[in-house]
Coordinates of C-alpha atoms and ligand atoms in Angstrom, one line a residue:
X4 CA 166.3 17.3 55.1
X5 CA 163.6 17.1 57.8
X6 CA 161.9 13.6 57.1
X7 CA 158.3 14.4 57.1
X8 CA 156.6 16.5 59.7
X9 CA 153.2 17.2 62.0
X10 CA 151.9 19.5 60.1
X11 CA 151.8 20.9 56.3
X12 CA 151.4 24.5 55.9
X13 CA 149.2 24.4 52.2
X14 CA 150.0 27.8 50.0
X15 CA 146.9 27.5 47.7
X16 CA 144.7 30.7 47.2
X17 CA 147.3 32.7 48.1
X18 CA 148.0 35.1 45.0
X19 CA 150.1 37.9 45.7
X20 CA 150.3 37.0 49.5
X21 CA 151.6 33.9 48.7
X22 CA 155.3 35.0 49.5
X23 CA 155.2 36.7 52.4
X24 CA 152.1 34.3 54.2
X25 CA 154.8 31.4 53.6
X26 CA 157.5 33.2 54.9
X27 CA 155.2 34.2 57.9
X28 CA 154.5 30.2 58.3
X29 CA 157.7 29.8 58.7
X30 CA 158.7 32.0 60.9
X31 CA 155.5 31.0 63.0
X32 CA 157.2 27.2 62.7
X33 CA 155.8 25.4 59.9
X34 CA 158.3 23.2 58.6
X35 CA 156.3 21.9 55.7
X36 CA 155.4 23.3 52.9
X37 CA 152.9 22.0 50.2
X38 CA 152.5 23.9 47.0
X39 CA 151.5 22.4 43.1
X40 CA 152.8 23.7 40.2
X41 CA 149.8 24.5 39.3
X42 CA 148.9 28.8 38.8
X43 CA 145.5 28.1 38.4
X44 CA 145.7 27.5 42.5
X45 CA 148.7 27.9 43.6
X46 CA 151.3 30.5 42.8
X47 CA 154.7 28.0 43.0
X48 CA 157.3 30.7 42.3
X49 CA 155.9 33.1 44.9
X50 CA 156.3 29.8 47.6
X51 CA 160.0 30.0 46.3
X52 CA 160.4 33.9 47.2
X53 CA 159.0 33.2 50.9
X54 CA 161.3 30.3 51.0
X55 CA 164.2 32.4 49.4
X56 CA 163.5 35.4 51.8
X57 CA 163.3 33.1 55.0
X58 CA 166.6 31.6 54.6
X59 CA 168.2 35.3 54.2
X60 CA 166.5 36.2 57.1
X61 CA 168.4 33.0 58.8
X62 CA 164.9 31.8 59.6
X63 CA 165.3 28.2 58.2
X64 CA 167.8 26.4 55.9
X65 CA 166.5 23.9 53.4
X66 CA 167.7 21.2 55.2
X67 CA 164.8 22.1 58.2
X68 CA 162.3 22.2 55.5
X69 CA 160.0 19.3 53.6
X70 CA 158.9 20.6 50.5
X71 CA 156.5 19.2 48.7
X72 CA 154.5 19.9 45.1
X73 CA 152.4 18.3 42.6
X74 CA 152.4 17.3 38.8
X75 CA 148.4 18.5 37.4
X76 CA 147.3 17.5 34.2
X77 CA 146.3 19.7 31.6
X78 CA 142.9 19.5 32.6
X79 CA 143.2 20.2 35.7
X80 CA 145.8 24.1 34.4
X81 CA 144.4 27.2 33.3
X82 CA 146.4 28.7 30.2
X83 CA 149.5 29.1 32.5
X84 CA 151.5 26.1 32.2
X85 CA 154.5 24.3 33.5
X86 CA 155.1 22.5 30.6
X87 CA 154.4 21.8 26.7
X88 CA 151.1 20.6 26.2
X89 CA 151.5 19.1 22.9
X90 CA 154.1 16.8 25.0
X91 CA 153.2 13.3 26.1
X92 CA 153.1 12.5 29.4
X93 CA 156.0 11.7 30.5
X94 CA 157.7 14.6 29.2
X95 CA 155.1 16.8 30.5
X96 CA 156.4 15.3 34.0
X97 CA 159.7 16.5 33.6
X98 CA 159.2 19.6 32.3
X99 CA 156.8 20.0 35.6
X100 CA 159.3 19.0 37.9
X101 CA 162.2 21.1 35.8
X102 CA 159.7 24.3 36.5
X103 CA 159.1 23.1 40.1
X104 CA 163.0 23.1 41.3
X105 CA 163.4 26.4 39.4
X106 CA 160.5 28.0 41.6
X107 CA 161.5 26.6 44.9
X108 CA 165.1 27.3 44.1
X109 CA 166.5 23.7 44.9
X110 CA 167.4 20.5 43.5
X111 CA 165.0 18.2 45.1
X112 CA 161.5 18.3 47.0
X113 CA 160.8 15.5 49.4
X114 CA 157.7 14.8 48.3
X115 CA 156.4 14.7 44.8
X116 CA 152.6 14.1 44.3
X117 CA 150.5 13.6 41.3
X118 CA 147.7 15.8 41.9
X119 CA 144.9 13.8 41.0
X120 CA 144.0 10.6 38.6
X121 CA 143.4 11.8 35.0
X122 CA 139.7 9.7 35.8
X123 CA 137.0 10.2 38.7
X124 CA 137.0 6.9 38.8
X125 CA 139.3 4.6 37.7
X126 CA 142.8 4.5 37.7
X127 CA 143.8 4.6 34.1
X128 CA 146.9 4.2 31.4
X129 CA 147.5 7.6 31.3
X130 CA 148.1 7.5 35.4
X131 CA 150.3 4.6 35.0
X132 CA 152.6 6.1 32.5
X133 CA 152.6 9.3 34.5
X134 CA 153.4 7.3 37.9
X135 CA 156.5 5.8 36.1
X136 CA 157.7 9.1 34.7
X137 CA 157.5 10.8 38.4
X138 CA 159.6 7.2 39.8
X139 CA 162.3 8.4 37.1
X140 CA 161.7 11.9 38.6
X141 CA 162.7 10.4 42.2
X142 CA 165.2 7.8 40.7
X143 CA 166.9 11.1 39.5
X144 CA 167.1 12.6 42.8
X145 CA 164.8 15.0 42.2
X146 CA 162.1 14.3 44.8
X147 CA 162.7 11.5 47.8
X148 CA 159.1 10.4 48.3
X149 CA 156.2 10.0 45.6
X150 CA 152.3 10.7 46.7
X151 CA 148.7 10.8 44.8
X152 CA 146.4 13.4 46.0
X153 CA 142.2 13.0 45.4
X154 CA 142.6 9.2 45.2
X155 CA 139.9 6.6 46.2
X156 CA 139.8 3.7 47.6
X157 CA 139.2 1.9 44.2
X158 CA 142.0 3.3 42.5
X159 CA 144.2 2.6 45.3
X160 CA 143.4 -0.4 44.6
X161 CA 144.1 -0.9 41.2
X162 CA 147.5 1.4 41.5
X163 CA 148.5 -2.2 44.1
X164 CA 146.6 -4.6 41.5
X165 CA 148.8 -3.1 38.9
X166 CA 151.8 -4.5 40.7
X167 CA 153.1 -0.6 40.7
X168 CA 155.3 0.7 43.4
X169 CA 152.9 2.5 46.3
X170 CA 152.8 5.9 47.3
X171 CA 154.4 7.1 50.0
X172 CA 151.7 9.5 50.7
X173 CA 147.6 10.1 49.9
X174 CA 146.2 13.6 50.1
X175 CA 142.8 13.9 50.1
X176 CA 139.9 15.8 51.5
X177 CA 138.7 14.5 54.5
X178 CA 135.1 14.5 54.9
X179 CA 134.2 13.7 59.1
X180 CA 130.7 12.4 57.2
X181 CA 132.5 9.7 55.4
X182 CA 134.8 9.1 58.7
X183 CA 137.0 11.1 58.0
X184 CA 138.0 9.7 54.5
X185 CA 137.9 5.7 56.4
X186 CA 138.4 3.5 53.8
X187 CA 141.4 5.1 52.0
X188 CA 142.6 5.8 56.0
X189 CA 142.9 2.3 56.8
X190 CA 144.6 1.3 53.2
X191 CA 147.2 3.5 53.9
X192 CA 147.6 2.2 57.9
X193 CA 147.9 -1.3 56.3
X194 CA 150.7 -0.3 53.2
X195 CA 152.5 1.8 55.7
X196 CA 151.5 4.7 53.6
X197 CA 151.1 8.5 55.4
X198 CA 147.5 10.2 54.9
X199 CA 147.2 14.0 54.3
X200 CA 144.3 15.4 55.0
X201 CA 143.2 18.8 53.7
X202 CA 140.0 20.9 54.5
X203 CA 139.9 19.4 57.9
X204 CA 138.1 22.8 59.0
X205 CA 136.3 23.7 55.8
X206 CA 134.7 20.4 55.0
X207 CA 133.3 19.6 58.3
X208 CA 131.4 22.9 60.1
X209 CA 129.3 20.2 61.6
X210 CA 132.2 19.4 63.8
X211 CA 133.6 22.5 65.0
X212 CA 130.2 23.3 66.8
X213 CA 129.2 19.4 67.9
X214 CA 129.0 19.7 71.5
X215 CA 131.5 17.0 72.0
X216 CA 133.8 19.2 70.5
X217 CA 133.0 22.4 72.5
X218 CA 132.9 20.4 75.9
X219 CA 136.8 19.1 74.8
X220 CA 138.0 22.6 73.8
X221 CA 136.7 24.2 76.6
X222 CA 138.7 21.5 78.8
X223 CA 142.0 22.0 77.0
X224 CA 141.6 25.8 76.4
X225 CA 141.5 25.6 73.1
X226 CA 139.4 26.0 70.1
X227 CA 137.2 23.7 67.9
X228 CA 139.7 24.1 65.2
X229 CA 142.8 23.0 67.3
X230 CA 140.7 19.6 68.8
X231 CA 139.7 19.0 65.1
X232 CA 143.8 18.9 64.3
X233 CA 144.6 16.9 67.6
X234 CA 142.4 14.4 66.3
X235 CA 143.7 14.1 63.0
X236 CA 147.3 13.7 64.0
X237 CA 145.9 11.4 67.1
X238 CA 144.1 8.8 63.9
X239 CA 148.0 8.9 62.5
X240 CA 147.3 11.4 59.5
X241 CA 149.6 14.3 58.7
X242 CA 147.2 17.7 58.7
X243 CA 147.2 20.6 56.4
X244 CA 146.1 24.4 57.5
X245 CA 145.9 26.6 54.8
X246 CA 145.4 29.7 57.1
X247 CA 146.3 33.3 56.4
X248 CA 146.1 34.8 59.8
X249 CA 149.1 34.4 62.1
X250 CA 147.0 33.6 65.6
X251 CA 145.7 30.7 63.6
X252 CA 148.9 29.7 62.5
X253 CA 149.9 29.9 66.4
X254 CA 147.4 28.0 67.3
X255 CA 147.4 25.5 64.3
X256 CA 150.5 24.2 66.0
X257 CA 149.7 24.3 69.1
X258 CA 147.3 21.8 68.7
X259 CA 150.0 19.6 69.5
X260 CA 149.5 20.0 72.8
X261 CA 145.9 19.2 72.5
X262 CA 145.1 15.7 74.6
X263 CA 142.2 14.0 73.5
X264 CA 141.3 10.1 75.7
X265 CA 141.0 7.2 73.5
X266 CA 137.5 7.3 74.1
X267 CA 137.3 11.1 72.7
X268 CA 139.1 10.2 69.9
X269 CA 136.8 7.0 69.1
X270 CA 133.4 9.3 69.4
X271 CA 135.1 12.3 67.3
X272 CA 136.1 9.5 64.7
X273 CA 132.1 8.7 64.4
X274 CA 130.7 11.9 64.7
X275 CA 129.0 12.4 61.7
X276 CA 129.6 8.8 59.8
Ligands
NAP415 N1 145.4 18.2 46.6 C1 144.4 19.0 46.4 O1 143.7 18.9 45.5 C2 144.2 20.1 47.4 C3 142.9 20.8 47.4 C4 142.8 21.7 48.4 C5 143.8 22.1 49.3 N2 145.0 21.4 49.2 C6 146.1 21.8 50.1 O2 145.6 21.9 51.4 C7 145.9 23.2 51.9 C8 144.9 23.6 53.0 O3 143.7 23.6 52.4 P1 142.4 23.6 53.4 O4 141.2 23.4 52.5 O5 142.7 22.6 54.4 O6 142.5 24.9 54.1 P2 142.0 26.3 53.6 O7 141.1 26.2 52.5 O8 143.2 27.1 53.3 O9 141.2 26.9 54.7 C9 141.5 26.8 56.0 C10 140.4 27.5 56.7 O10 140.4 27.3 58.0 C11 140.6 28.5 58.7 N3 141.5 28.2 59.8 C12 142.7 27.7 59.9 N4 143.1 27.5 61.1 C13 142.1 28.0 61.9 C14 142.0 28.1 63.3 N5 143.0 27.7 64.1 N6 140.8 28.6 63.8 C15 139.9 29.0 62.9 N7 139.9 28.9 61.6 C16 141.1 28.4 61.1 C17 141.2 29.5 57.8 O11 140.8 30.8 58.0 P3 141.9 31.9 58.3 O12 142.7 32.1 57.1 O13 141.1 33.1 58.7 O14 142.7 31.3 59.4 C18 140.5 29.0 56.4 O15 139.3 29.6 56.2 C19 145.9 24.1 50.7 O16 146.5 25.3 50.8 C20 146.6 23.2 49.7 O17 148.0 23.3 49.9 C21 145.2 20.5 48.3

């Protein structure tokens, strides 16, 4: 299986396109694939039938692919859920992950992520209990890597106080206006942990039309959007596009040819905080 890639093609809002837009990623080159089993957002089992229909198609086998999906709390679900809510926790885990391999039509994702902490702001029993049951998940074979999504810095810290195992990855939004998400960046550059990042575009409009930005994509021949993902990957995090349209997804990945100095980088990493 492909150990973790550049880039993470993210399925939410998809509804009915969600099939053939991930099939399309593929074909465009994604490699990565992040989905939740969680309706509400994301449509899991229509990720499966792009997947499904790309491997007949000879596209890609599983073994090119990283998949990876997400536990949610009930709080977090609409009325359609992947497990028994009347469960505890741990149960609710592996009924979520049961649901998860059923939709993406294998035996094991590479990355398994708890979605969110059941609190804003602390990290709690209930997160604790549900970090163990998704370890048992990945002791089973069922996932190779573990990650928390919409994490801060505080509760990082008392997930490492706690003495539990680390993530392997933190997905969060990354705001340019609190540099770019610093002070959970630089915990995961010292624990060896990878950072996702996700509305990279969305969250920071600011940056797409700083002149900085411009003056660099005019240089390179490329767009706002395509410097703002050279960057990322440039600061060591692992981007997500969620796009729909297939130029985007073109250029999306060929950001990686994208060169930014050290200096560029530097400035575009204190643009806006
Ligand atoms: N863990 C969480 O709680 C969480 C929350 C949100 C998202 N996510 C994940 O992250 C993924 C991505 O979400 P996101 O918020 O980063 O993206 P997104 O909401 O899907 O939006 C990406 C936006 O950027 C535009 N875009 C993409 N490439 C572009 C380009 N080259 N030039 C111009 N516009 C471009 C897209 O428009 P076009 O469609 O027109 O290209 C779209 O409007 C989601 O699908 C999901 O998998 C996770």
């Amino acid at each position: 299986m492909l150990d973790t890639p550049d880039f993470l093609y993210g399925t939410a809002w998809k509804e009915e396109r969600t099939a053939g837009l991930t099939e399309l990623a593929l074909r465009a080159g994604f490699r990565g694939i992040d989905t939740a089993n969680q309706r509400r957002h994301y449509f899991e089992a229509a990720v499966g039938e792009g997947l499904a229909a790309a491997y007949r198609a000879g596209v890609v086998t599983r073994a090119d692919l990283f998949l990876q999906t997400k536990f949610t709390y009930r709080g977090g679900q609409d009325h359609r859920l992947p497990y028994d809510p009347d469960a505890d926790l741990p149960t609710q885990v592996a009924q979520s992950m049961a649901s998860s391999l059923e939709h993406l039509g294998t035996d094991r994702v590479d990355s398994y992520v708890l979605h969110g902490p059941a609190s804003g702001s602390r990290w709690t029993d209930d997160d604790a209990l549900v970090w163990i049951a998704m370890a048992r998940e990945r002791d089973a074979g069922r996932t190779r890597m573990l990650g928390v999504s919409n994490i801060s810095l505080r509760q990082l810290h008392e997930l490492a106080d706690s003495g539990a195992e680390l993530p392997a990855f933190v997905q969060n939004r990354c705001f340019a206006r609190f540099g770019w998400d610093r002070g959970v960046r630089d915990f995961c550059r010292e624990h060896g942990i990878v950072y996702q990042g996700f509305s990279l575009l969305t969250a920071n409009r600011e940056v797409l039309g700083d002149p900085l930005v411009a003056e660099i994509a005019a240089r390179e021949k490329a767009t706002p959007a395509q410097v703002v993902f050279a960057f990322s990957r440039r600061v060591g995090m692992l981007p997500l596009t969620g796009t729909s349209d297939p130029v985007h997804m073109a250029q999306d990945l060929a950001s990686r040819d994208v060169t930014l100095s050290a200096d560029e980088v530097s400035a575009i990493e204190h643009i806006a905080g």
